Amino acid sequence: MNNLFLDAAFSKQTERPPVWMMRQAGRFMPEYWEIKNKYSFLEMCKTPEIAADVTMLPVDLLGIDAAILFSDILVTAEAMGGDLSFTQGVGPKFANPVRNLADIDALEVNVLDRLQYVADAIEVIQQRLNGSIPLIGFAGAPFTVMSYLVEGGSSKDFKITKLLMHNHPELAHKLLAKIAKVTSDYLNLQIAAGVNAVQIFDSWALALSWNDYQEFSHRYIREIIANLNRKDIPVISFCKGSSVFAPIMAEAKPDVISVDWNADLLNIKNSLPAGIAVQGNLDPHILYADKPVIKKEILRLFERMRGEKGFIFNLGHGIMPDIPFDNVKYAIEVVKDFKY
């Protein structure tokens, strides 16, 4: 196996930074749309062979150093009882938003049988990877999943979620505890099925104040990580806002903190306890730019991180759908040509 990614995740010295990109199997690829135009998004997630096809696209077309399972952070919420749908141009919607104690009580936690399709997909993907590169599994963090359940979909201001947290914190904690239990079980299911690493996505943590992040996000991520069967399995913690919250994130004891593009990556790494690697943190908008600009910005980051153990190259967030495929491919070539 190409162990660059796993070595860097465990803060070992590597000959160059390993590279993978969040949303690397997605809408910027024509080949993705060839599949997407035949199936609904949830069909793609729930059909192991199709999930494997999409997972393998960046492996075959980009030559990245780690694959990431094709799925969605909201499959746990659906398994718990959320009536989930995806609409083109709108995104995820829950027809039965969670707003009160009865709604929370109705959510189930012993739901692993409803997520078996993910384990089946992992088995198919690992057969196709055939030991070539590691496979990353993932789940949504409890606060982010809660926000979708409470708002009924995406939100710009998280008003309903914050009202629940501030006016009825006991209800918010009851809901978060349920999501955290399912998330721990779900990640352990993925580990048992054969993933080589896991990442926790707290996509909307930046909506929180420092104190609210500690109370309503961090404590549950710490609980999840503590409950993982993580022997030889690196755990990556990502949130939008990691440039602010990294010191707290480190207290949950992940192996890697994935950093957004608002911070100097070396400064973040130097502020973390020894042995915690960093992942990031190129601004994805750079990939819209001309190729000489892309190369300059990647090499600037690499010079800043020269000599550091525990550095995985990634974006500060996911690839946008209209970034040119050739630019993404070029960026990965620049990374792979680099040597310390």
Coordinates of C-alpha atoms in Angstrom, one line a residue:
M1 CA 0.0 0.0 0.0
N2 CA 1.0 3.6 -0.6
N3 CA 1.3 4.5 3.1
L4 CA 2.1 8.2 2.6
F5 CA -1.3 9.3 3.9
L6 CA -1.3 7.0 7.0
D7 CA 2.4 7.9 7.8
A8 CA 1.6 11.6 7.7
A9 CA -1.6 11.1 9.7
F10 CA 0.5 9.4 12.4
S11 CA 3.1 12.2 12.3
K12 CA 5.8 10.1 10.7
Q13 CA 8.3 11.6 8.2
T14 CA 7.3 11.4 4.6
E15 CA 9.2 12.1 1.3
R16 CA 6.5 14.5 0.2
P17 CA 3.1 15.6 1.6
P18 CA 0.3 13.1 0.7
V19 CA -2.6 14.6 -1.2
W20 CA -6.4 14.0 -1.2
M21 CA -9.1 16.6 -1.5
M22 CA -12.4 16.9 0.2
R23 CA -15.3 16.4 -2.3
Q24 CA -12.7 14.8 -4.6
A25 CA -15.4 12.4 -6.0
G26 CA -18.0 15.0 -7.0
R27 CA -19.7 17.4 -9.3
F28 CA -16.6 18.9 -10.9
M29 CA -16.1 15.6 -12.8
P30 CA -18.0 14.9 -16.0
E31 CA -17.8 11.2 -15.1
Y32 CA -19.6 11.9 -11.9
W33 CA -22.5 13.4 -13.9
E34 CA -22.6 10.4 -16.1
I35 CA -23.5 8.4 -13.0
K36 CA -25.6 11.1 -11.3
N37 CA -27.9 11.6 -14.3
K38 CA -28.9 7.9 -14.0
Y39 CA -29.7 7.8 -10.3
S40 CA -30.9 9.9 -7.4
F41 CA -28.2 11.0 -4.9
L42 CA -29.6 8.6 -2.2
E43 CA -29.6 5.8 -4.7
M44 CA -26.0 6.4 -5.4
C45 CA -25.2 6.3 -1.6
K46 CA -27.3 3.2 -0.9
T47 CA -26.2 1.0 -3.8
P48 CA -22.7 -0.4 -2.9
E49 CA -21.5 -0.9 -6.5
I50 CA -22.5 2.7 -7.5
A51 CA -21.0 4.2 -4.3
A52 CA -17.8 2.2 -5.2
D53 CA -17.9 3.5 -8.8
V54 CA -18.0 7.1 -7.6
T55 CA -15.4 6.6 -4.8
M56 CA -13.0 5.2 -7.4
L57 CA -13.3 8.1 -9.9
P58 CA -10.5 10.3 -8.3
V59 CA -8.4 7.2 -7.7
D60 CA -8.4 6.3 -11.4
L61 CA -8.5 9.8 -12.9
L62 CA -6.5 11.9 -10.4
G63 CA -4.1 9.5 -8.7
I64 CA -4.6 10.7 -5.2
D65 CA -3.0 9.2 -2.1
A66 CA -6.2 8.3 -0.3
A67 CA -9.7 7.5 -1.3
I68 CA -12.8 8.6 0.7
L69 CA -16.0 6.7 0.9
F70 CA -18.8 8.2 -1.3
S71 CA -21.7 8.8 1.0
D72 CA -23.3 11.7 2.9
I73 CA -23.1 13.1 6.4
L74 CA -26.9 12.9 6.8
V75 CA -27.3 9.1 6.4
T76 CA -27.1 8.8 10.2
A77 CA -30.0 11.3 10.6
E78 CA -32.1 9.4 8.1
A79 CA -31.4 6.1 9.8
M80 CA -32.6 7.6 13.1
G81 CA -35.9 8.5 11.5
G82 CA -35.4 11.6 9.5
D83 CA -37.4 11.8 6.3
L84 CA -34.5 12.8 4.0
S85 CA -34.6 13.9 0.4
F86 CA -32.2 15.7 -1.9
T87 CA -33.3 18.2 -4.6
Q88 CA -31.1 19.5 -7.3
G89 CA -30.2 23.1 -6.6
V90 CA -31.8 23.0 -3.1
G91 CA -29.8 20.4 -1.2
P92 CA -31.0 18.1 1.6
K93 CA -34.4 18.5 3.2
F94 CA -36.0 16.8 6.1
A95 CA -39.8 16.6 5.8
N96 CA -40.1 16.0 9.6
P97 CA -37.9 18.6 11.3
V98 CA -37.1 18.0 15.0
R99 CA -38.4 20.8 17.1
N100 CA -39.6 19.4 20.5
L101 CA -39.2 16.6 23.0
A102 CA -41.7 14.3 21.2
D103 CA -39.7 14.7 18.0
I104 CA -36.4 13.9 19.8
D105 CA -37.9 10.9 21.6
A106 CA -39.1 9.5 18.3
L107 CA -35.6 9.3 16.9
E108 CA -34.0 5.9 17.2
V109 CA -30.4 5.0 18.2
N110 CA -30.1 1.3 17.5
V111 CA -30.0 1.8 13.7
L112 CA -26.8 0.1 12.5
D113 CA -28.9 -2.4 10.4
R114 CA -30.2 0.6 8.4
L115 CA -26.6 1.6 7.6
Q116 CA -25.4 -1.8 6.5
Y117 CA -25.3 -0.6 2.9
V118 CA -22.3 1.6 3.9
A119 CA -20.4 -1.4 5.2
D120 CA -21.3 -3.3 2.0
A121 CA -19.9 -0.4 -0.1
I122 CA -16.7 -0.3 1.9
E123 CA -16.2 -4.0 1.2
V124 CA -16.7 -3.4 -2.6
I125 CA -14.4 -0.4 -2.6
Q126 CA -11.6 -2.2 -0.7
Q127 CA -11.8 -5.1 -3.3
R128 CA -11.3 -2.5 -6.0
L129 CA -8.5 -0.6 -4.3
N130 CA -6.8 -4.0 -3.7
G131 CA -4.5 -2.5 -1.1
S132 CA -3.2 0.3 -3.3
I133 CA -4.1 3.3 -1.2
P134 CA -6.0 3.8 2.1
L135 CA -9.7 4.3 2.3
I136 CA -11.1 7.1 4.5
G137 CA -14.5 6.7 6.1
F138 CA -16.4 9.6 7.6
A139 CA -19.4 10.9 9.5
G140 CA -21.0 14.2 10.3
A141 CA -20.4 15.7 13.7
P142 CA -23.4 15.9 16.0
F143 CA -23.9 19.7 15.9
T144 CA -23.8 19.8 12.1
V145 CA -26.2 16.8 11.8
M146 CA -28.5 18.4 14.5
S147 CA -28.6 21.7 12.6
Y148 CA -30.0 19.9 9.5
L149 CA -32.6 18.0 11.6
V150 CA -33.8 21.0 13.5
E151 CA -33.8 23.5 10.5
G152 CA -35.3 20.9 8.2
G153 CA -32.4 21.5 5.7
S154 CA -29.6 23.9 5.0
S155 CA -29.6 27.3 6.9
K156 CA -27.8 30.6 6.6
D157 CA -28.3 31.7 10.1
F158 CA -29.1 28.5 12.2
K159 CA -31.8 30.6 14.0
I160 CA -34.0 27.7 14.9
T161 CA -31.1 25.5 16.0
K162 CA -29.6 28.3 18.2
L163 CA -33.0 29.0 19.8
L164 CA -33.3 25.4 20.7
M165 CA -29.7 25.5 22.2
H166 CA -30.3 28.7 24.1
N167 CA -33.9 28.4 25.2
H168 CA -34.0 24.7 25.7
P169 CA -30.4 23.4 26.2
E170 CA -31.6 20.2 27.9
L171 CA -33.5 19.3 24.6
A172 CA -30.4 20.2 22.5
H173 CA -28.2 18.0 24.7
K174 CA -30.7 15.1 24.5
L175 CA -30.7 15.3 20.8
L176 CA -26.9 15.7 20.5
A177 CA -26.4 12.7 22.8
K178 CA -28.5 10.5 20.6
I179 CA -26.7 11.6 17.4
A180 CA -23.3 11.1 19.1
K181 CA -24.3 7.5 20.1
V182 CA -25.3 6.7 16.5
T183 CA -22.2 8.4 15.1
S184 CA -19.8 6.4 17.3
D185 CA -21.6 3.1 16.4
Y186 CA -21.6 4.1 12.7
L187 CA -17.8 5.0 12.6
N188 CA -17.0 1.7 14.4
L189 CA -19.2 -0.1 11.7
Q190 CA -17.0 1.5 9.0
I191 CA -13.8 0.5 10.9
A192 CA -15.0 -3.1 11.2
A193 CA -15.9 -3.1 7.5
G194 CA -12.4 -2.1 6.6
V195 CA -11.7 1.6 6.3
N196 CA -8.2 2.7 7.1
A197 CA -8.9 6.1 8.6
V198 CA -12.0 8.2 9.6
Q199 CA -12.8 11.9 9.4
I200 CA -15.4 13.7 11.4
F201 CA -17.0 16.6 9.5
D202 CA -18.4 19.5 11.6
S203 CA -19.3 21.6 8.5
W204 CA -21.2 24.3 10.3
A205 CA -19.2 24.7 13.5
L206 CA -18.2 28.2 12.4
A207 CA -21.8 29.3 13.2
L208 CA -21.0 28.8 16.9
S209 CA -19.5 31.1 19.5
W210 CA -16.4 29.8 21.5
N211 CA -18.5 28.8 24.5
D212 CA -21.3 27.3 22.4
Y213 CA -18.7 25.3 20.4
Q214 CA -17.3 23.9 23.6
E215 CA -20.8 23.0 25.0
F216 CA -22.7 21.9 21.9
S217 CA -20.0 20.5 19.6
H218 CA -16.7 19.7 21.2
R219 CA -17.9 17.6 24.1
Y220 CA -19.7 15.3 21.7
I221 CA -16.8 15.0 19.3
R222 CA -14.6 14.1 22.2
E223 CA -17.1 11.5 23.3
I224 CA -17.2 10.0 19.8
I225 CA -13.4 9.8 19.4
A226 CA -13.1 8.2 22.9
N227 CA -15.5 5.5 21.8
L228 CA -13.8 4.6 18.5
N229 CA -12.0 1.3 17.9
R230 CA -9.1 3.4 16.6
K231 CA -6.1 1.0 16.8
D232 CA -4.0 1.7 13.7
I233 CA -6.9 3.9 12.4
P234 CA -6.1 7.6 12.4
V235 CA -8.9 10.0 13.3
I236 CA -9.2 13.3 11.4
S237 CA -11.3 16.2 12.9
F238 CA -12.5 18.8 10.5
C239 CA -14.6 21.9 11.0
K240 CA -15.2 25.1 9.3
G241 CA -13.7 27.3 12.0
S242 CA -10.8 25.1 12.8
S243 CA -8.5 28.1 12.6
V244 CA -10.3 29.4 15.6
F245 CA -11.3 26.2 17.4
A246 CA -8.1 24.1 16.9
P247 CA -6.9 24.4 20.5
I248 CA -10.2 23.0 21.7
M249 CA -10.3 20.4 18.9
A250 CA -7.0 19.0 20.1
E251 CA -8.5 18.2 23.5
A252 CA -10.6 15.5 21.8
K253 CA -7.3 13.8 20.9
P254 CA -7.7 13.3 17.2
D255 CA -4.6 12.2 15.2
V256 CA -5.1 15.0 12.6
I257 CA -6.8 18.4 12.6
S258 CA -8.0 19.5 9.2
V259 CA -7.5 23.3 9.0
D260 CA -9.6 25.8 7.0
W261 CA -7.8 28.4 4.8
N262 CA -8.1 31.3 7.2
A263 CA -5.0 30.5 9.2
D264 CA -1.3 30.0 8.8
L265 CA -0.9 26.3 8.8
L266 CA 2.5 26.2 10.5
N267 CA 1.3 28.5 13.3
I268 CA -1.6 26.2 13.9
K269 CA 0.6 23.1 13.9
N270 CA 3.1 24.8 16.4
S271 CA 0.2 25.6 18.7
L272 CA -1.0 22.0 18.9
P273 CA 0.3 19.2 21.2
A274 CA 3.2 17.1 19.7
G275 CA 1.9 14.2 17.7
I276 CA -1.2 15.9 16.2
A277 CA -0.8 16.2 12.4
V278 CA -2.5 18.9 10.3
Q279 CA -4.4 18.6 7.1
G280 CA -5.0 21.5 4.7
N281 CA -5.2 24.2 4.0
L282 CA -5.2 25.6 0.4
D283 CA -8.1 28.0 -0.3
P284 CA -10.2 26.0 -2.8
H285 CA -10.8 29.2 -4.8
I286 CA -7.1 29.0 -5.8
L287 CA -8.1 26.1 -8.1
Y288 CA -10.1 28.5 -10.3
A289 CA -6.9 30.4 -11.0
D290 CA -4.3 30.0 -13.8
K291 CA -2.0 27.0 -13.4
P292 CA 1.1 29.1 -12.6
V293 CA -0.9 30.7 -9.7
I294 CA -2.0 27.2 -8.5
K295 CA 1.6 26.0 -8.5
K296 CA 2.9 29.1 -6.8
E297 CA 0.4 28.9 -3.9
I298 CA 0.9 25.1 -3.4
L299 CA 4.7 25.5 -3.3
R300 CA 4.4 28.5 -1.0
L301 CA 2.4 26.3 1.5
F302 CA 5.0 23.5 1.1
E303 CA 7.9 25.8 1.8
R304 CA 6.1 27.0 4.9
M305 CA 5.7 23.4 6.0
R306 CA 9.1 22.2 5.0
G307 CA 10.6 19.8 7.5
E308 CA 7.4 19.3 9.4
K309 CA 6.3 15.8 10.2
G310 CA 2.5 15.2 10.1
F311 CA 1.3 17.3 7.1
I312 CA -1.4 16.1 4.7
F313 CA -2.1 18.4 1.7
N314 CA -5.8 19.2 1.2
L315 CA -8.1 22.1 0.7
G316 CA -9.5 24.2 3.5
H317 CA -12.9 22.9 2.5
G318 CA -14.3 20.9 -0.5
I319 CA -13.9 21.3 -4.2
M320 CA -16.6 23.6 -5.7
P321 CA -18.6 22.0 -8.5
D322 CA -17.5 24.4 -11.3
I323 CA -13.7 24.2 -10.6
P324 CA -12.1 23.0 -13.9
F325 CA -11.2 19.3 -13.7
D326 CA -7.8 20.0 -15.4
N327 CA -6.9 22.5 -12.6
V328 CA -7.6 19.9 -9.9
K329 CA -5.5 17.3 -11.8
Y330 CA -2.7 19.8 -12.3
A331 CA -2.7 20.7 -8.6
I332 CA -2.3 17.0 -7.7
E333 CA 0.6 16.7 -10.2
V334 CA 2.3 19.6 -8.5
V335 CA 2.0 18.0 -5.1
K336 CA 3.3 14.6 -6.4
D337 CA 6.3 16.2 -8.1
F338 CA 7.4 17.9 -4.9
K339 CA 10.1 16.4 -2.8
Y340 CA 11.3 17.7 0.6

